[in-house]
PDB file of C-alpha atoms in Angstrom:
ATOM      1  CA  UNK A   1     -70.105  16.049  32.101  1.00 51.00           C
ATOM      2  CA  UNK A   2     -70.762  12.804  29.847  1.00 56.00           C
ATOM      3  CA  UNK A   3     -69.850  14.958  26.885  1.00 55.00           C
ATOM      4  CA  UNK A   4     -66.756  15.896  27.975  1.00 57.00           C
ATOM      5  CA  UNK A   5     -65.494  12.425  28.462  1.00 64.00           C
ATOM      6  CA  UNK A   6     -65.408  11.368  24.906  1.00 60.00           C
ATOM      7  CA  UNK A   7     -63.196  14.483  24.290  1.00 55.00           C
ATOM      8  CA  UNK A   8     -60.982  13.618  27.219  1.00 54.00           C
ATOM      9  CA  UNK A   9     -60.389   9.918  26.114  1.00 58.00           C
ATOM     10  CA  UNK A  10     -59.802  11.418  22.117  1.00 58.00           C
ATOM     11  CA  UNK A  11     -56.955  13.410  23.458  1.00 52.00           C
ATOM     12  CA  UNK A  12     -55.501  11.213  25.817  1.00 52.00           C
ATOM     13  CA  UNK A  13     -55.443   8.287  22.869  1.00 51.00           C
ATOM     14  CA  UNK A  14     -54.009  11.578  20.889  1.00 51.00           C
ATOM     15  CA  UNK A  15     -51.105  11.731  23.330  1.00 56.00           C
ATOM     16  CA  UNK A  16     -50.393   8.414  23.541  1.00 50.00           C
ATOM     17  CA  UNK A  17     -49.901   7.884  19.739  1.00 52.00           C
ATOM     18  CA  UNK A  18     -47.920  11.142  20.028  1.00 53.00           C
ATOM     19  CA  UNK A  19     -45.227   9.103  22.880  1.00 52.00           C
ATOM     20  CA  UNK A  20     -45.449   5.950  20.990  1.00 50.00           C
ATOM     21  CA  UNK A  21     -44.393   7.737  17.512  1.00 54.00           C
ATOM     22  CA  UNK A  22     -42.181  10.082  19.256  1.00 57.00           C
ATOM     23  CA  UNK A  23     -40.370   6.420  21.131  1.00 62.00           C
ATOM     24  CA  UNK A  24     -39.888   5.262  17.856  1.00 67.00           C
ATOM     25  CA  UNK A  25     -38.008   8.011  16.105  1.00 59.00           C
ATOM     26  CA  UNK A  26     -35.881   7.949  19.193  1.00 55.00           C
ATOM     27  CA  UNK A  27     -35.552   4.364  18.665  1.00 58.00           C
ATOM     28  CA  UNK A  28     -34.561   4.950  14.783  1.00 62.00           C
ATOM     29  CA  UNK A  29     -32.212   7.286  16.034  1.00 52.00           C
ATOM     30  CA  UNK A  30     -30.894   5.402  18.100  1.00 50.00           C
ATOM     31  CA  UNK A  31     -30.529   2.552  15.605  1.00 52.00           C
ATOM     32  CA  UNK A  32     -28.940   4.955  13.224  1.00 53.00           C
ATOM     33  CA  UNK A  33     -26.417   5.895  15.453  1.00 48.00           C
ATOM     34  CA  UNK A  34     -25.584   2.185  16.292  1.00 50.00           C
ATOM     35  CA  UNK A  35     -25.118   1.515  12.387  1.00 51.00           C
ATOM     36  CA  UNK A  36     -23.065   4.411  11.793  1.00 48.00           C
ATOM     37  CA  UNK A  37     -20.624   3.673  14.382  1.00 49.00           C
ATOM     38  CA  UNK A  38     -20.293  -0.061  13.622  1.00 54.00           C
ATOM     39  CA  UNK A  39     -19.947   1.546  10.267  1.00 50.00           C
ATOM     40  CA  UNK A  40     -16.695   3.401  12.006  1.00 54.00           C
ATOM     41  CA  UNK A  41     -15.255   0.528  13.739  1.00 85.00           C
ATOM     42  CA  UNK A  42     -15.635  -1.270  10.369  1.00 89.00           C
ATOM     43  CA  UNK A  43     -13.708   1.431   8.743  1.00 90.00           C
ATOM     44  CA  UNK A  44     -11.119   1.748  11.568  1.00 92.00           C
ATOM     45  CA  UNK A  45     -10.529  -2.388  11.569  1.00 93.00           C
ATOM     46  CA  UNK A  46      -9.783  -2.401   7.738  1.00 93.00           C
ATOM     47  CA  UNK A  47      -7.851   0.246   7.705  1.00 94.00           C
ATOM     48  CA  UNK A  48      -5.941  -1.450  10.325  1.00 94.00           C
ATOM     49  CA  UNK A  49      -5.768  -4.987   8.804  1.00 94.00           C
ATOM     50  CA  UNK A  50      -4.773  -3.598   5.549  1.00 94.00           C
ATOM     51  CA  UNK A  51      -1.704  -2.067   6.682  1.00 95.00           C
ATOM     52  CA  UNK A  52      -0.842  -4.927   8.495  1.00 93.00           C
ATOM     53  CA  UNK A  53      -1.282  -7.256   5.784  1.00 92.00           C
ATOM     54  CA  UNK A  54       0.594  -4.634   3.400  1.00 91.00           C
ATOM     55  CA  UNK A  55       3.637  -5.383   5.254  1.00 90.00           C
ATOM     56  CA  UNK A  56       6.253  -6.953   2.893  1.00 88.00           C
ATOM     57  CA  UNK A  57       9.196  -9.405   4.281  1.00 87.00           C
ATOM     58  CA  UNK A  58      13.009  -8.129   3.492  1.00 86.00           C
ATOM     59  CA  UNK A  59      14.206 -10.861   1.946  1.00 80.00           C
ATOM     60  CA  UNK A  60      17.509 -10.135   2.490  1.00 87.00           C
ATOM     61  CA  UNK A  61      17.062 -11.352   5.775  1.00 88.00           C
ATOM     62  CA  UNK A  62      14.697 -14.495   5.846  1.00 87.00           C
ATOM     63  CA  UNK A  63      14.573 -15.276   9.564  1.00 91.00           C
ATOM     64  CA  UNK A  64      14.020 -11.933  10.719  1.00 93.00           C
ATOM     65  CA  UNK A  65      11.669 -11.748   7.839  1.00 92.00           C
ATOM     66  CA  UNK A  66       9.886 -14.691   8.917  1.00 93.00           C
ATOM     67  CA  UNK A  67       9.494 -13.934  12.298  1.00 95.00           C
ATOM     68  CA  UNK A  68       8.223 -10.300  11.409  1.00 95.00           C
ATOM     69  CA  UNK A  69       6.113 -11.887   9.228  1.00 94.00           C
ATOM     70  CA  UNK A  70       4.305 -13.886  12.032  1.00 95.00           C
ATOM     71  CA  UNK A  71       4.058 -10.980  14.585  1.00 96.00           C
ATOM     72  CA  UNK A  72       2.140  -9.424  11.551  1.00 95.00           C
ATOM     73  CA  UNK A  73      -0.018 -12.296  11.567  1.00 95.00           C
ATOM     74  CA  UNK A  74      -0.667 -12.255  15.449  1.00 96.00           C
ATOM     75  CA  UNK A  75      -1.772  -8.531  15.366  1.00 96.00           C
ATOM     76  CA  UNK A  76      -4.176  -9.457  12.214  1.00 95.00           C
ATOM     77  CA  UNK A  77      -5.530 -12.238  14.623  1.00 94.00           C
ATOM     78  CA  UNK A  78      -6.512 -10.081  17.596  1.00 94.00           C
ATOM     79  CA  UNK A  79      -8.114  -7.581  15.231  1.00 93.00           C
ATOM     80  CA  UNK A  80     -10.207 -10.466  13.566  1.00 94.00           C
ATOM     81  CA  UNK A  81     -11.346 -11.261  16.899  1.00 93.00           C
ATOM     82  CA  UNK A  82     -12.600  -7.606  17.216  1.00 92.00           C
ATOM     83  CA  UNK A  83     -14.256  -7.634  14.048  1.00 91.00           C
ATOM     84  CA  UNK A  84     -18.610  -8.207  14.611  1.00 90.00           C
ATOM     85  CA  UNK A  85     -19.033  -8.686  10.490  1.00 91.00           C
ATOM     86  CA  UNK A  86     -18.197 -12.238  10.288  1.00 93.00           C
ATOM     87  CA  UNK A  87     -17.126 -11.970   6.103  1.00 94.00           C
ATOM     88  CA  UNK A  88     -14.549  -8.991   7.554  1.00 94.00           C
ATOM     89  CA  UNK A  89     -13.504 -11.689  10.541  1.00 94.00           C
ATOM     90  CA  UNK A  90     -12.882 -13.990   8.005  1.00 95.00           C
ATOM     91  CA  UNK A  91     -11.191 -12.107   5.616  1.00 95.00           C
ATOM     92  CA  UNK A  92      -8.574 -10.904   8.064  1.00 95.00           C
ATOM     93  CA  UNK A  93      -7.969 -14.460   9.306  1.00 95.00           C
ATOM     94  CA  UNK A  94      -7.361 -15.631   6.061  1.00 94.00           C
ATOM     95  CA  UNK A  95      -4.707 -13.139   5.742  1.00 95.00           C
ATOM     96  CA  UNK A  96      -3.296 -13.635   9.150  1.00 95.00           C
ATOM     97  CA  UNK A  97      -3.698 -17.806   8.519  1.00 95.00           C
ATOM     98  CA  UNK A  98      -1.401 -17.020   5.279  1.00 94.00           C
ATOM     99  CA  UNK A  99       0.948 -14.638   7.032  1.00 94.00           C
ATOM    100  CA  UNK A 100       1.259 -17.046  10.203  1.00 95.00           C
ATOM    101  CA  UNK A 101       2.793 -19.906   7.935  1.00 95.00           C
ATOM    102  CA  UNK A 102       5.268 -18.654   6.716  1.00 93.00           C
ATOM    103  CA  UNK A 103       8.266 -20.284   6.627  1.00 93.00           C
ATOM    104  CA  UNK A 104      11.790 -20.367   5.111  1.00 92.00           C
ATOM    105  CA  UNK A 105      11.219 -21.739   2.246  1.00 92.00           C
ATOM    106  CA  UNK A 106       8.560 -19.258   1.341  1.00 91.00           C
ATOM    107  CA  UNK A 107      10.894 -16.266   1.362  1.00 87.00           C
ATOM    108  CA  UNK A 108      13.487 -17.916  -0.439  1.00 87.00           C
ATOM    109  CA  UNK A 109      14.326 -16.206  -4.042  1.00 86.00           C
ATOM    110  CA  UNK A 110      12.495 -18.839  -5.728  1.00 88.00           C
ATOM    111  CA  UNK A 111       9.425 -18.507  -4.118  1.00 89.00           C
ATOM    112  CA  UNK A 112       8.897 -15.504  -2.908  1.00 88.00           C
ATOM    113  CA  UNK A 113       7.022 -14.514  -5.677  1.00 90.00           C
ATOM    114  CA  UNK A 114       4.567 -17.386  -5.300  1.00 93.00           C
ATOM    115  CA  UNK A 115       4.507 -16.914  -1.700  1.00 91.00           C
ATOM    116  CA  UNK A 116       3.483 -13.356  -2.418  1.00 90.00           C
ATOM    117  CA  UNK A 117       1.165 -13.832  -5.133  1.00 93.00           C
ATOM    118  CA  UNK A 118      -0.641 -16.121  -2.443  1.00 93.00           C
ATOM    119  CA  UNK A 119      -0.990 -13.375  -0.339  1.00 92.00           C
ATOM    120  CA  UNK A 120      -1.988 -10.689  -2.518  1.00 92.00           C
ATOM    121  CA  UNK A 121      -5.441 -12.662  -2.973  1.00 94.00           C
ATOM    122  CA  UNK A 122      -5.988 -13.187   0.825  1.00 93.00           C
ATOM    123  CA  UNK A 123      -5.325  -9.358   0.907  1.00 93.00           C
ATOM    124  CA  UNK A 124      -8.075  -8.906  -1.896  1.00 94.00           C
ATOM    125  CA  UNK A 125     -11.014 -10.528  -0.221  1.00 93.00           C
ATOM    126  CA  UNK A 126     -10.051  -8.197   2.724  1.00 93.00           C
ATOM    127  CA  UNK A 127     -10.215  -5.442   0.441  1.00 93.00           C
ATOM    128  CA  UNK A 128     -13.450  -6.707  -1.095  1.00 94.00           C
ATOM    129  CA  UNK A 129     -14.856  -6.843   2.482  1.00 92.00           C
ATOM    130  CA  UNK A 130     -14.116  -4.310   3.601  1.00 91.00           C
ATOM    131  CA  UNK A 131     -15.440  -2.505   0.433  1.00 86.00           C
TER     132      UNK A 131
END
């Protein structure tokens, strides 16, 4: 009987490396699966942002532009507040910051172009983070 026992503990240590290792790969899978869909909702918030901050004020109209403009901006600030990558949260409110203050004078034909320019590069660290 006293030989038997060292066999018996050998294969019960045996199965309990075998549930340990096998807990981890579920972990790892599991893990995997978390980075891959915060991978997604990454994906799905740029996407998102960058159409909103694509939007482009008619000039023709400045108030209505303006005001467009700043519902823009709104929408970018409740999707920075769903963002979990803080460089991607900050991105996006630096768009919707630039968006939000818009104002009159900004759309007028002499500086609309600045106004824009401005933009463009708050809609290029987006880009970069969300690259």
């Amino acid at each position: 009987m006293r030989a038997g026992r060292p066999v018996a503990t050998i294969v019960l240590a045996l199965g309990l490396v075998g549930a340990v290792s096998g807990c981890e790969a579920v972990q790892q899978a599991s893990d995997t699966a978390n980075q891959v869909g915060q991978a997604a909702d990454k994906a799905t918030l740029c996407i998102d942002a960058l159409k909103l901050a694509g939007f482009t004020p008619d000039a023709t109209d400045p108030a209505k532009a303006v005001e467009e403009t700043k519902k823009k901006a709104e929408e970018l600030d409740a999707l920075a507040n769903k963002a979990a990558d803080t460089t991607l949260r900050d991105a996006i409110q630096g768009v919707s910051d630039k968006m939000s203050k818009v104002t009159l004078d900004d759309l007028s034909p002499a500086s609309i172009a600045t106004w824009t320019q401005a933009k463009l590069d708050t809609v290029s660290t987006l880009s970069n983070a969300c690259g």
